[in-house]
C-alpha cells in the first residue's frame, strides 16, 4: 500500500515537497486556498478549500493517510478536532503549539533548560518601559501568535515613540519582551525526526537576515568549531525529542559574541534555512520531511559539497523576470535557480538560487549576482 | 512570459521531467493515454488523449509554446502535419526520423562517416543467409521501425531455426541485418543541443545490458582514457549537429576490443543511460532537455561525484514492493530510490536506484543490493 500524504497549504514549501514525493513514489495531496497557489499550480488534482474551515480540513483528511503542513497557521482547535476524529497529524497539535505560540515556546524551552534570550510577558507600554530599564534600554517586542518573516516583531528602545510601543498590544494577544541579543551571527540547526524516534541532524548553517527576512544561507556555517556545531545540533535534537516533533524542525538561534547559542524561533516544517539541501545535501529537507511523516527510515543529511550557498530571490523592480533569468543561466551554467511560480511583488520571496563548491567567496558572489540581477538591482 | 512545454507521452521520462520543469518555473503539460500513466499521476491537469490521433495532437499543441516527446513513436505523418500547422516540435520531424527508422539512421550516419556496424537491408531469409556467410555466421536482425528495449531485435546464426529467421519479415517493414560486433562493452554518449546550436556533452557512461534491457549504468565509464571519451562525445555532438537534434540525444555505442566506437542506437529524448544525472550531475538530462527545447542557455553537465552508479529496478516476484522499499531505506540511507508509479509486472522498469561516491565497487554493490532486494531476488 503506497500512502497518500496530505499537505495543508499551497505555498512554496508544499511546492518543493512535490518533487520529493514524486521520486519517493508517494502521492502528495495539496490543500490550497486558490488553484493558482504555488504548489497547486504543479500538483495533480489540488484540493481547493478553506484551511480555516474545519469541515474542509476534515473532508481533505479523509482522503489522506497522514496530514502535514506547509505552515503553522492552522488553528489549534481545528488540529485538536482532527486528532479527536482519528486523523494522524504530523507534527501533532501538542508539538505545533510551540511553533504557533511564542509565549508557550519560551516557557517550555526555559523549563527544559534550553538557552533563550531573557524575556517576559509585558502587559502594556508600562511593562515595556520596565523591561527596557532592566535590559540596557533595548528590547524586541513579539506578539505571541501570528508573526513570521519580520511581521509581529518590533525593535524598541528608550526613544521609540509611544504609538509604536503601543502597536503590539492592539492585536489583543499576549506580548513578549525579549532582550536584544548582542549576537555575532544567526545560525540554524535543522533536524528530521520520525514518530518512532529516529532523528538526523543537518549541518548547522549561517543565516543572513535583511530587514527581518532570510536573505542568504551558508552551509555549513563558516568557522564554527566542530564541538560548537555539535552543541547546536544537540539543542535541536533535544527540542525535537522533548516536544515530540515529527518531520522537519528548524531551530533558529543567535550565536553570541561569546560563542553561545540562544534559541530565537522554531519552525516545524521545511524551512528557508534548509532550501540549500535540495542541491547541497544527500537527502533534501523535503524528502526527509516526507520520510519522517510516513515513519520511513530517514535519509542521510550530509552535505555533498564543502560549501553550499543559498540566496533568496525577492521581488524587485522587474515585473517580468524571464529575460533576466535567461541572462543568469547564460552567465553561470552552474548555479541552480528554483522558482516558486509566484507573481512578482516587491519584497516577496519568488525563488532562490543555489551555488555549491569549494570556494566560499566565489560561491557567494555567484549566488548573489544571480539573485540581484533577476531582482533588477544590478544590470550587468 | 513563462512558456508552456507540452510533452507527448505519459511514461517515466515525462514523469522525471516534471520536477525539472517545476524548479525551472516552466509549466509542463502532459499528454497521456490514461490518467494513471506514470507522468499523468503527478502532473497538474494531464491531457488524456490519443497520441495516434492527429486531432488530439493538434488540440494539445494549441495550448503549448513548444512540444516535445517522452518517446519516438508519434507517426511521421502527424509530426509533419503539426509542423505544417506551425507547431514548434523539438526535436523536429526531420531529426526524429533518424530515431524512428533504423534504415534511415544507418544510411545517414554512414553518409556522415560515423562508424557503424557493418549492415544492409535484407529482403528475406535468403538475404539473411548471404549476410551470415559474409559475417562469420552471426548477425543481428532489426526491423526498421517499432523496436525498443530488445523488441524488434533478433540474434541469429547458422543454426537458427527457419521460422525464427522469418519472424522479422512478418511486420512488413524493411529489415536490417547487422554484424555481431565483438565488443568489449556498451557505452553511451549523451549531449543536449538547443535550436541556436549550443550543445553540452555529459560524461560518457558504461551501460550494462541484461536480456536486451539496460540494467546498470556507470558514470563515467571506468578505465576509459580521456581521449577516447572525447572521441565518443565528438561523435554524439556531430550526430546532434548534423541531424539538427534539439533536446537530449543519447548515442548508444559498442566499444570494440580495439577501443573503437560503433554507433548502435540513437534516442532523441531523455534516456535510461542518463538517469544517473538526476543525482549525479550538476544539471540533469531532464532539466537540460527542457532548457534545450525552450532555447534557454544549457546547464553544466559535469558529474558531481567521482562515480555514480544507476541500477534499474525491474518488476520481479514481489507484487507489493513498499515493505522491501522500507527495508532498503533503513539498510542504506545514502542510496536514492526513484519510483515511476507503475504497477509491478515481471521485467517491467518500475524505478531505479542511484548511488554515488568514490569507491566504484562499493557503489555497485549498494545499488545492486537495493534493486535486487526490492525485486525480491534476494532476501537479506
XYZ file of C-alpha atoms in Angstrom:
760
model
C 0.000 0.000 0.000
C 1.514 3.283 -1.111
C 0.407 6.036 1.233
C -1.139 9.412 0.487
C 0.329 12.387 2.336
C -1.910 15.421 2.642
C -0.261 18.818 2.992
C -2.269 21.776 4.231
C -1.193 24.937 2.450
C -0.222 25.597 -1.145
C 2.904 27.714 -0.703
C 6.430 27.171 -1.969
C 7.250 24.687 0.780
C 4.485 22.365 -0.416
C 5.609 23.016 -3.980
C 9.194 21.986 -3.214
C 7.940 18.922 -1.340
C 6.198 17.755 -4.511
C 9.293 16.523 -6.408
C 10.428 14.635 -3.311
C 7.059 12.870 -3.136
C 7.185 12.090 -6.835
C 10.595 10.437 -6.530
C 9.609 8.523 -3.409
C 6.551 7.247 -5.290
C 4.265 8.755 -2.661
C 1.167 10.734 -3.604
C 1.152 14.281 -2.178
C -2.309 15.800 -1.984
C -2.234 19.601 -1.670
C -4.916 21.654 0.069
C -4.645 25.202 -1.257
C -6.781 28.304 -0.997
C -6.522 29.036 -4.721
C -5.865 26.832 -7.773
C -3.029 29.191 -8.749
C -1.185 28.924 -5.439
C 2.485 27.965 -5.741
C 2.011 24.246 -5.004
C -1.461 23.958 -6.524
C -0.015 25.016 -9.890
C 2.053 21.859 -10.060
C 0.147 19.224 -8.064
C -2.206 16.704 -9.602
C -5.799 17.418 -8.518
C -5.139 20.031 -5.846
C -7.901 20.357 -3.278
C -9.071 23.966 -3.312
C -10.553 24.559 0.114
C -10.503 26.802 3.151
C -7.966 25.712 5.760
C -9.760 27.908 8.292
C -12.912 25.758 7.955
C -12.916 22.537 9.973
C -15.324 20.887 7.527
C -12.896 21.477 4.688
C -9.988 20.113 6.706
C -11.975 17.022 7.687
C -13.025 16.297 4.118
C -9.422 16.726 2.962
C -8.006 14.471 5.680
C -10.426 11.642 4.803
C -8.544 11.005 1.557
C -5.096 11.039 3.214
C -3.144 8.524 5.290
C -1.302 11.265 7.163
C -1.597 15.039 7.142
C 1.265 17.518 7.364
C 1.630 21.257 6.869
C 3.167 23.914 4.650
C 2.976 26.417 7.559
C 1.986 26.610 11.238
C -1.170 28.702 10.906
C -3.907 26.072 11.204
C -5.895 26.843 14.364
C -5.148 24.703 17.436
C -8.871 23.983 17.894
C -9.031 22.548 14.380
C -5.873 20.484 14.900
C -7.310 19.024 18.090
C -10.666 18.305 16.454
C -8.927 16.458 13.617
C -6.888 14.394 16.056
C -10.003 13.617 18.078
C -11.532 12.314 14.846
C -8.528 9.992 14.398
C -6.557 11.912 11.762
C -2.770 11.350 12.104
C -1.316 14.862 12.122
C 2.449 15.055 11.724
C 3.581 17.034 13.586
C 0.715 16.796 16.069
C -1.123 19.630 17.757
C 0.867 19.311 21.002
C 4.105 19.915 19.141
C 2.741 22.547 16.760
C 1.582 24.657 19.698
C 5.213 25.587 20.361
C 5.708 26.751 16.794
C 2.473 28.738 16.905
C 2.720 30.487 20.240
C 5.944 32.211 21.281
C 4.847 32.523 24.919
C 4.270 28.768 25.142
C 7.535 28.140 23.304
C 9.607 30.349 25.620
C 8.044 28.784 28.718
C 8.605 25.248 27.512
C 12.169 25.759 26.293
C 13.111 27.545 29.512
C 11.654 24.671 31.551
C 13.812 22.287 29.527
C 16.900 24.355 30.250
C 17.347 25.326 26.595
C 19.133 28.683 26.466
C 16.859 31.509 25.285
C 17.154 35.294 25.317
C 15.979 36.907 28.553
C 12.246 37.507 28.148
C 8.962 38.122 29.893
C 5.331 38.801 29.102
C 4.559 42.501 29.225
C 1.017 43.767 29.777
C 1.388 47.175 28.176
C 3.730 50.127 27.475
C 4.477 50.431 31.212
C 5.807 46.889 31.258
C 7.890 47.622 28.203
C 9.443 50.638 29.952
C 10.443 48.490 32.964
C 11.871 45.793 30.694
C 13.887 48.399 28.800
C 15.316 49.777 32.062
C 16.483 46.302 33.055
C 17.952 45.443 29.638
C 20.133 48.361 28.693
C 17.395 50.378 27.020
C 16.810 47.979 24.110
C 14.247 45.221 23.533
C 12.345 43.197 20.966
C 8.571 43.000 21.271
C 6.789 39.985 19.768
C 3.128 39.065 19.665
C 2.620 35.522 20.949
C 0.904 34.461 17.735
C 0.622 35.457 14.101
C 4.147 36.633 13.269
C 6.530 35.458 10.569
C 9.227 36.951 8.318
C 9.622 40.022 10.486
C 5.890 40.546 10.939
C 4.705 40.627 14.566
C 8.155 41.817 15.681
C 9.109 45.329 16.834
C 12.538 46.640 17.810
C 12.115 49.249 20.531
C 14.407 51.372 22.682
C 14.287 54.352 25.024
C 13.384 56.830 22.319
C 10.795 54.773 20.423
C 7.587 56.842 20.014
C 4.786 55.813 22.347
C 2.439 54.895 19.474
C 4.947 52.358 18.152
C 5.423 50.823 21.599
C 1.616 50.553 21.858
C 1.268 48.782 18.477
C 1.953 45.155 19.506
C -0.772 45.327 22.128
C -3.522 46.159 19.617
C -3.792 42.547 18.395
C -5.194 41.504 21.759
C -2.776 38.580 22.164
C -0.012 38.324 24.789
C 3.148 40.299 24.036
C 6.652 39.123 24.876
C 9.513 41.460 25.555
C 12.906 39.946 24.802
C 16.422 41.242 25.253
C 18.277 42.434 22.162
C 20.979 39.811 21.989
C 24.458 41.021 21.079
C 24.950 38.291 18.540
C 27.845 37.532 16.268
C 25.513 35.988 13.702
C 22.326 33.974 13.279
C 22.541 30.253 12.714
C 20.005 27.472 12.250
C 20.110 23.822 13.264
C 17.762 21.523 11.349
C 16.746 18.002 12.282
C 14.233 15.493 10.939
C 12.504 13.188 13.411
C 10.130 10.296 12.822
C 7.285 9.019 15.033
C 9.341 6.083 16.255
C 12.076 8.491 17.322
C 14.725 8.195 14.633
C 16.346 11.573 14.071
C 19.020 13.007 11.797
C 20.758 16.377 12.088
C 21.734 18.522 9.114
C 24.924 20.574 9.088
C 24.426 23.802 11.068
C 24.060 26.794 8.769
C 24.598 30.525 8.988
C 21.538 32.523 8.126
C 21.948 36.117 6.977
C 18.868 38.263 7.559
C 17.981 41.535 5.849
C 15.009 43.582 7.042
C 13.853 40.670 9.176
C 13.737 38.275 6.216
C 16.198 35.485 5.494
C 18.387 36.679 2.627
C 21.196 34.121 2.477
C 22.121 30.776 3.991
C 25.657 29.364 4.092
C 26.062 25.645 4.729
C 27.897 24.782 6.841
C 28.237 27.915 8.987
C 31.813 29.061 8.285
C 34.432 28.983 11.036
C 32.257 27.140 13.510
C 34.313 24.681 15.535
C 33.055 21.109 15.317
C 32.112 20.962 19.004
C 30.020 24.123 18.710
C 28.169 22.715 15.695
C 27.518 19.527 17.648
C 26.174 21.623 20.520
C 23.741 23.421 18.180
C 22.645 20.064 16.759
C 22.219 18.708 20.301
C 19.896 21.611 21.144
C 17.769 20.931 18.034
C 17.643 17.180 18.694
C 16.631 17.829 22.316
C 13.865 20.207 21.289
C 12.595 17.730 18.674
C 12.532 14.846 21.136
C 11.120 16.752 24.102
C 8.394 18.441 22.071
C 7.683 15.206 20.151
C 8.167 16.910 16.801
C 7.574 14.740 13.728
C 9.030 15.905 10.437
C 11.489 18.744 9.961
C 12.320 21.042 12.869
C 14.343 24.182 12.219
C 15.774 25.896 15.283
C 16.875 29.448 14.571
C 19.491 30.639 17.039
C 21.666 33.594 17.847
C 25.335 32.784 18.153
C 26.572 35.282 20.717
C 29.905 37.041 20.575
C 30.981 34.590 23.314
C 30.089 31.625 21.056
C 26.944 30.585 22.942
C 23.630 29.760 21.323
C 20.293 31.314 22.273
C 17.176 29.948 20.599
C 15.271 32.569 18.637
C 12.470 30.755 16.766
C 11.190 27.259 15.979
C 9.671 26.068 12.696
C 8.102 22.608 12.425
C 8.112 22.174 8.660
C 10.612 22.537 5.840
C 12.210 25.930 6.320
C 14.042 28.572 4.318
C 17.239 27.740 6.209
C 17.087 24.262 4.609
C 16.453 25.122 0.949
C 20.162 24.579 0.297
C 19.612 20.864 0.947
C 17.798 20.345 -2.394
C 21.052 20.757 -4.292
C 23.507 20.565 -1.428
C 22.636 17.553 0.754
C 22.331 13.833 0.086
C 18.698 13.951 1.234
C 16.763 17.206 0.979
C 14.765 18.568 3.899
C 11.646 17.987 1.802
C 12.380 14.301 1.264
C 13.268 13.779 4.929
C 10.117 15.608 5.987
C 8.071 13.141 3.936
C 10.076 10.151 5.138
C 9.553 11.304 8.728
C 5.815 11.922 8.489
C 5.446 8.469 6.869
C 7.662 6.872 9.537
C 10.024 5.685 6.806
C 13.744 5.375 7.583
C 15.390 8.780 7.226
C 17.924 9.630 4.541
C 21.465 10.886 5.032
C 21.570 14.616 5.841
C 25.227 15.185 4.914
C 26.361 17.986 2.635
C 27.542 16.982 -0.838
C 29.992 19.854 -1.294
C 32.354 21.714 1.063
C 30.063 24.762 0.847
C 26.565 25.438 -0.432
C 25.213 28.987 -0.592
C 21.504 29.769 -0.968
C 20.281 33.276 -1.732
C 16.589 34.157 -1.810
C 15.209 35.932 -4.842
C 12.896 38.672 -3.681
C 10.506 40.513 -5.934
C 12.099 43.766 -7.081
C 11.704 46.307 -9.802
C 11.486 43.896 -12.720
C 7.896 42.717 -13.101
C 8.950 40.374 -15.912
C 11.851 38.247 -14.773
C 12.091 35.631 -17.523
C 14.582 37.637 -19.638
C 16.785 38.261 -16.584
C 16.552 34.570 -15.780
C 17.835 33.691 -19.268
C 20.743 36.051 -18.786
C 21.668 34.475 -15.448
C 21.540 30.981 -16.952
C 23.852 32.064 -19.745
C 26.299 33.811 -17.421
C 26.605 30.940 -14.968
C 25.538 27.452 -16.086
C 26.423 26.042 -12.647
C 24.016 27.999 -10.414
C 20.654 26.390 -9.720
C 17.643 28.701 -9.834
C 14.400 27.498 -8.221
C 11.120 29.250 -8.992
C 8.027 29.236 -6.863
C 5.594 30.171 -9.628
C 4.565 33.351 -7.824
C 3.803 36.694 -9.352
C 6.403 39.342 -8.525
C 5.647 41.738 -5.681
C 8.277 43.940 -4.074
C 9.965 42.034 -1.231
C 8.083 38.779 -1.856
C 10.116 35.553 -1.942
C 9.663 34.334 -5.521
C 12.508 31.846 -5.750
C 16.025 31.055 -4.652
C 19.460 30.410 -6.131
C 21.950 27.787 -5.004
C 25.651 27.534 -5.751
C 27.917 24.845 -4.351
C 31.617 24.060 -4.428
C 34.894 24.715 -2.644
C 35.467 28.452 -2.717
C 33.015 30.188 -0.424
C 33.671 33.738 -1.578
C 33.209 32.809 -5.219
C 30.015 30.877 -4.428
C 28.581 33.847 -2.521
C 29.449 36.196 -5.381
C 27.801 33.899 -7.928
C 24.610 33.299 -5.946
C 24.188 36.957 -5.002
C 24.851 38.105 -8.544
C 22.148 35.815 -9.899
C 19.601 36.870 -7.283
C 20.334 40.580 -7.615
C 20.352 40.505 -11.392
C 16.979 38.799 -11.508
C 15.649 41.227 -8.936
C 16.774 44.097 -11.119
C 19.210 45.566 -8.567
C 22.135 45.277 -10.968
C 22.175 45.242 -14.735
C 25.454 43.610 -15.668
C 6.116 35.303 -20.470
C 6.711 31.918 -18.897
C 6.354 29.256 -21.559
C 4.319 26.052 -21.552
C 6.112 22.917 -22.730
C 3.909 20.111 -23.970
C 5.224 16.570 -23.716
C 3.602 13.798 -25.719
C 3.546 10.566 -23.728
C 2.944 9.890 -20.051
C 5.764 7.475 -19.244
C 8.508 7.711 -16.657
C 10.603 10.038 -18.808
C 7.833 12.639 -18.766
C 7.374 11.945 -15.048
C 11.041 12.613 -14.297
C 10.935 15.746 -16.461
C 8.196 17.140 -14.224
C 10.371 18.106 -11.216
C 12.835 19.797 -13.562
C 10.018 21.893 -15.042
C 8.724 22.732 -11.580
C 12.108 24.037 -10.454
C 12.649 25.969 -13.683
C 9.242 27.566 -13.156
C 8.050 26.249 -16.504
C 4.671 24.593 -16.935
C 4.879 21.047 -18.323
C 1.650 19.862 -19.902
C 1.485 16.075 -20.239
C -0.446 14.246 -22.959
C -1.097 10.709 -21.708
C -3.237 7.830 -22.872
C -4.570 7.153 -19.362
C -4.975 9.330 -16.271
C -2.999 6.739 -14.279
C 0.027 6.757 -16.568
C 3.325 7.368 -14.798
C 3.559 11.083 -15.588
C -0.184 11.746 -15.581
C -0.317 10.617 -11.939
C 1.795 13.572 -10.884
C 1.118 16.333 -13.419
C -1.391 19.104 -12.894
C -4.302 18.709 -15.346
C -2.865 15.998 -17.580
C -4.411 15.893 -21.047
C -5.829 12.411 -21.563
C -5.860 11.904 -25.312
C -4.811 9.615 -28.131
C -1.360 10.426 -29.472
C -2.193 8.375 -32.569
C -4.986 10.812 -33.465
C -3.867 13.971 -35.251
C -6.893 15.886 -33.959
C -5.875 15.132 -30.390
C -2.289 16.166 -31.031
C -3.400 19.407 -32.660
C -5.717 20.299 -29.789
C -2.942 19.548 -27.300
C -0.350 21.596 -29.173
C -2.631 24.657 -29.289
C -2.137 25.174 -25.536
C 1.664 24.777 -25.679
C 4.501 27.052 -26.759
C 6.673 24.109 -27.788
C 6.033 20.370 -27.963
C 8.495 17.639 -27.083
C 8.267 13.882 -26.560
C 8.519 11.128 -23.962
C 9.267 8.606 -26.759
C 9.824 8.450 -30.525
C 6.612 6.694 -31.543
C 4.491 9.566 -32.846
C 3.873 8.926 -36.545
C 5.969 10.946 -39.008
C 2.854 11.996 -40.924
C 1.437 13.521 -37.726
C 4.711 15.256 -36.894
C 4.831 16.786 -40.366
C 1.189 17.851 -40.193
C 1.811 19.570 -36.862
C 4.848 21.387 -38.238
C 2.900 22.433 -41.324
C 0.334 23.930 -38.931
C 3.119 25.943 -37.276
C 3.668 23.887 -34.106
C 7.299 24.075 -32.911
C 8.292 20.431 -32.421
C 11.549 19.894 -30.534
C 13.150 17.776 -31.812
C 11.569 18.255 -35.236
C 10.271 15.585 -37.579
C 13.405 15.646 -39.751
C 15.566 14.759 -36.762
C 13.106 12.316 -35.188
C 13.009 10.289 -38.389
C 16.501 9.001 -37.563
C 15.415 7.850 -34.122
C 12.324 6.189 -35.571
C 13.703 4.383 -38.564
C 16.894 2.339 -38.269
C 17.328 2.069 -42.040
C 17.252 5.854 -42.408
C 19.548 6.183 -39.392
C 22.169 3.770 -40.751
C 22.120 5.412 -44.177
C 22.514 8.898 -42.772
C 25.213 8.066 -40.235
C 27.182 6.133 -42.849
C 26.941 9.093 -45.234
C 28.345 11.290 -42.450
C 31.250 8.911 -41.941
C 30.102 7.980 -38.426
C 31.360 4.454 -37.653
C 28.533 1.900 -37.541
C 28.452 -1.900 -37.541
C 28.514 -3.429 -40.998
C 24.869 -3.641 -42.152
C 22.495 -3.962 -45.078
C 18.834 -4.269 -45.834
C 17.819 -7.884 -46.349
C 14.690 -8.795 -48.302
C 14.049 -12.205 -46.749
C 15.623 -15.335 -45.234
C 17.760 -15.791 -48.353
C 19.324 -12.405 -47.807
C 19.946 -13.273 -44.177
C 21.750 -16.454 -45.213
C 24.088 -14.495 -47.535
C 24.735 -11.911 -44.830
C 25.561 -14.665 -42.328
C 28.049 -16.233 -44.779
C 29.860 -12.908 -45.143
C 29.912 -12.129 -41.409
C 31.205 -15.224 -39.705
C 27.861 -16.927 -39.352
C 26.373 -14.442 -36.873
C 24.085 -11.441 -37.307
C 21.513 -9.194 -35.671
C 18.218 -8.652 -37.483
C 16.306 -5.451 -36.745
C 13.027 -4.173 -38.091
C 13.412 -0.632 -39.393
C 10.690 0.659 -37.076
C 8.877 -0.235 -33.888
C 11.650 -1.750 -31.777
C 12.840 -0.763 -28.319
C 14.254 -2.452 -25.189
C 15.161 -5.627 -27.094
C 11.891 -5.773 -29.017
C 12.268 -5.780 -32.785
C 15.732 -7.320 -32.468
C 16.746 -10.939 -33.208
C 20.118 -12.572 -32.754
C 20.576 -15.187 -35.484
C 23.294 -17.573 -36.583
C 23.838 -20.557 -38.867
C 21.682 -22.891 -36.785
C 18.781 -20.524 -36.019
C 15.501 -22.260 -36.971
C 13.971 -21.007 -40.247
C 10.782 -19.834 -38.533
C 12.802 -17.509 -36.251
C 14.743 -16.110 -39.209
C 11.412 -15.471 -40.947
C 9.906 -13.637 -37.965
C 11.285 -10.102 -38.539
C 9.845 -10.053 -42.034
C 6.266 -10.570 -40.869
C 5.870 -6.933 -39.742
C 6.048 -5.811 -43.383
C 8.701 -3.164 -42.725
C 12.287 -3.203 -44.021
C 14.680 -5.478 -42.122
C 18.312 -4.662 -41.447
C 20.973 -7.296 -40.966
C 23.906 -6.089 -38.880
C 27.176 -7.736 -37.929
C 27.507 -9.044 -34.378
C 30.161 -6.691 -33.072
C 32.856 -8.236 -30.870
C 32.540 -5.526 -28.261
C 34.332 -5.016 -25.006
C 31.348 -3.192 -23.560
C 28.461 -0.888 -24.406
C 28.786 2.813 -23.730
C 26.565 5.824 -24.263
C 27.398 9.426 -25.069
C 24.729 11.970 -24.221
C 24.511 15.553 -25.390
C 21.944 18.312 -25.120
C 21.564 20.727 -28.015
C 19.452 23.840 -28.377
C 17.862 25.369 -31.508
C 20.508 28.070 -31.747
C 23.192 25.388 -31.698
C 24.566 25.472 -28.141
C 25.483 21.966 -27.053
C 26.868 20.312 -23.932
C 28.256 16.785 -23.583
C 27.754 14.619 -20.494
C 30.446 12.276 -19.246
C 30.484 9.070 -21.330
C 28.932 6.160 -19.421
C 29.154 2.402 -19.490
C 25.813 0.729 -19.981
C 25.394 -2.866 -18.816
C 22.619 -4.729 -20.643
C 20.781 -7.845 -19.494
C 18.372 -9.614 -21.836
C 18.462 -6.648 -24.197
C 17.392 -4.222 -21.471
C 19.605 -1.654 -19.756
C 20.351 -2.993 -16.268
C 23.085 -0.712 -14.956
C 24.863 2.499 -15.903
C 28.268 3.550 -14.558
C 29.250 7.209 -14.907
C 31.842 7.840 -16.071
C 32.716 4.646 -17.976
C 35.584 3.175 -15.936
C 39.066 2.956 -17.385
C 38.253 4.950 -20.492
C 41.217 7.145 -21.492
C 40.306 10.820 -21.721
C 40.941 10.991 -25.478
C 38.587 8.069 -26.095
C 35.842 9.713 -24.041
C 36.340 12.903 -26.018
C 36.060 10.891 -29.241
C 32.736 9.389 -28.107
C 31.495 12.869 -27.174
C 32.636 14.183 -30.555
C 30.586 11.510 -32.316
C 27.477 12.447 -30.316
C 27.986 16.183 -30.879
C 28.449 15.563 -34.613
C 25.288 13.481 -34.837
C 23.315 16.120 -32.892
C 24.528 18.952 -35.112
C 24.253 17.137 -38.458
C 20.789 15.757 -37.707
C 19.687 19.093 -36.166
C 18.607 17.402 -32.948
C 17.043 19.673 -30.311
C 16.945 18.423 -26.728
C 18.723 15.375 -25.385
C 20.424 12.953 -27.764
C 21.708 9.649 -26.427
C 24.068 7.744 -28.707
C 24.451 4.122 -27.669
C 27.695 2.644 -28.925
C 29.728 -0.512 -28.849
C 33.283 -0.081 -27.639
C 35.205 -2.715 -29.557
C 38.009 -4.781 -28.105
C 40.309 -2.496 -30.155
C 38.883 0.567 -28.388
C 36.869 1.873 -31.331
C 33.269 3.046 -31.173
C 30.461 1.805 -33.412
C 27.090 3.501 -33.104
C 24.308 1.119 -32.131
C 21.174 3.211 -31.496
C 20.037 6.824 -31.202
C 17.451 8.220 -28.771
C 16.240 11.815 -29.082
C 14.803 12.319 -25.616
C 15.909 11.754 -22.033
C 17.224 8.219 -21.917
C 17.842 5.456 -19.404
C 21.593 5.931 -19.823
C 21.155 9.433 -18.356
C 19.027 8.715 -15.279
C 22.203 8.906 -13.202
C 22.306 12.650 -13.925
C 19.373 13.400 -11.582
C 21.540 12.712 -8.545
C 24.944 12.617 -10.186
C 25.316 15.651 -12.454
C 25.126 19.399 -11.901
C 22.266 19.610 -14.410
C 20.092 16.560 -15.019
C 19.293 15.341 -18.515
C 15.664 16.267 -17.827
C 16.482 19.872 -16.965
C 18.809 20.234 -19.953
C 16.185 18.689 -22.221
C 13.737 21.388 -21.115
C 16.339 24.138 -21.358
C 17.185 22.980 -24.863
C 13.626 22.738 -26.161
C 12.972 26.237 -24.742
C 16.213 27.563 -26.284
C 17.383 28.572 -22.804
C 21.115 28.501 -22.027
C 22.147 24.950 -21.116
C 23.288 23.899 -17.659
C 26.594 22.313 -16.692
C 26.660 18.588 -17.492
C 29.571 17.700 -15.165
C 29.422 14.836 -12.703
C 29.207 15.785 -9.020
C 30.988 12.685 -7.676
C 33.890 10.572 -8.942
C 31.412 7.769 -9.721
C 27.664 7.450 -9.964
C 26.026 4.053 -10.435
C 22.415 3.648 -11.606
C 20.656 0.290 -11.465
C 17.184 -0.227 -12.882
C 14.530 -1.792 -10.693
C 12.625 -4.331 -12.742
C 9.378 -5.885 -11.688
C 10.036 -9.254 -10.054
C 8.336 -11.706 -7.777
C 7.201 -9.222 -5.131
C 3.901 -7.683 -6.210
C 3.954 -5.390 -3.164
C 7.257 -3.597 -3.001
C 6.632 -0.966 -0.324
C 7.860 -3.153 2.576
C 11.015 -4.070 0.648
C 11.491 -0.380 -0.108
C 11.339 0.449 3.625
C 13.968 -2.181 4.301
C 16.286 -0.773 1.646
C 15.916 2.749 3.039
C 16.788 1.513 6.512
C 19.774 -0.508 5.324
C 21.320 2.267 3.263
C 20.251 5.861 3.930
C 22.567 7.087 1.163
C 21.084 5.333 -1.889
C 18.465 7.249 -3.845
C 15.451 5.249 -4.997
C 13.253 6.721 -7.734
C 9.792 5.316 -8.392
C 7.815 5.593 -11.583
C 4.397 4.944 -10.051
C 3.878 1.843 -12.189
C 2.247 -1.384 -11.158
C 4.689 -4.275 -10.928
C 4.915 -6.637 -13.902
C 7.742 -9.092 -14.368
C 10.613 -7.430 -16.228
C 8.969 -4.002 -16.349
C 11.083 -0.976 -15.381
C 9.354 0.341 -12.257
C 12.101 2.544 -10.858
C 15.821 2.958 -10.448
C 18.419 3.307 -7.710
C 21.395 5.653 -7.677
C 24.492 5.553 -5.507
C 27.384 7.984 -5.826
C 30.793 8.417 -4.251
C 34.424 7.408 -4.584
C 34.561 3.630 -4.370
C 33.071 2.113 -7.501
C 32.860 -1.469 -6.255
C 31.070 -0.437 -3.079
C 28.670 1.792 -5.037
C 27.846 -1.059 -7.410
C 27.250 -3.434 -4.508
C 24.951 -0.957 -2.781
C 22.902 -0.069 -5.852
C 22.544 -3.695 -6.962
C 21.613 -4.828 -3.482
C 18.828 -2.262 -3.274
C 17.457 -3.121 -6.711
C 17.629 -6.883 -6.198
C 16.137 -6.730 -2.727
C 13.190 -4.687 -3.946
C 12.758 -7.031 -6.873
C 12.660 -9.971 -4.495
C 15.751 -11.709 -5.877
C 17.500 -11.647 -2.506
C 16.035 -11.555 0.964
C 18.809 -10.241 3.164
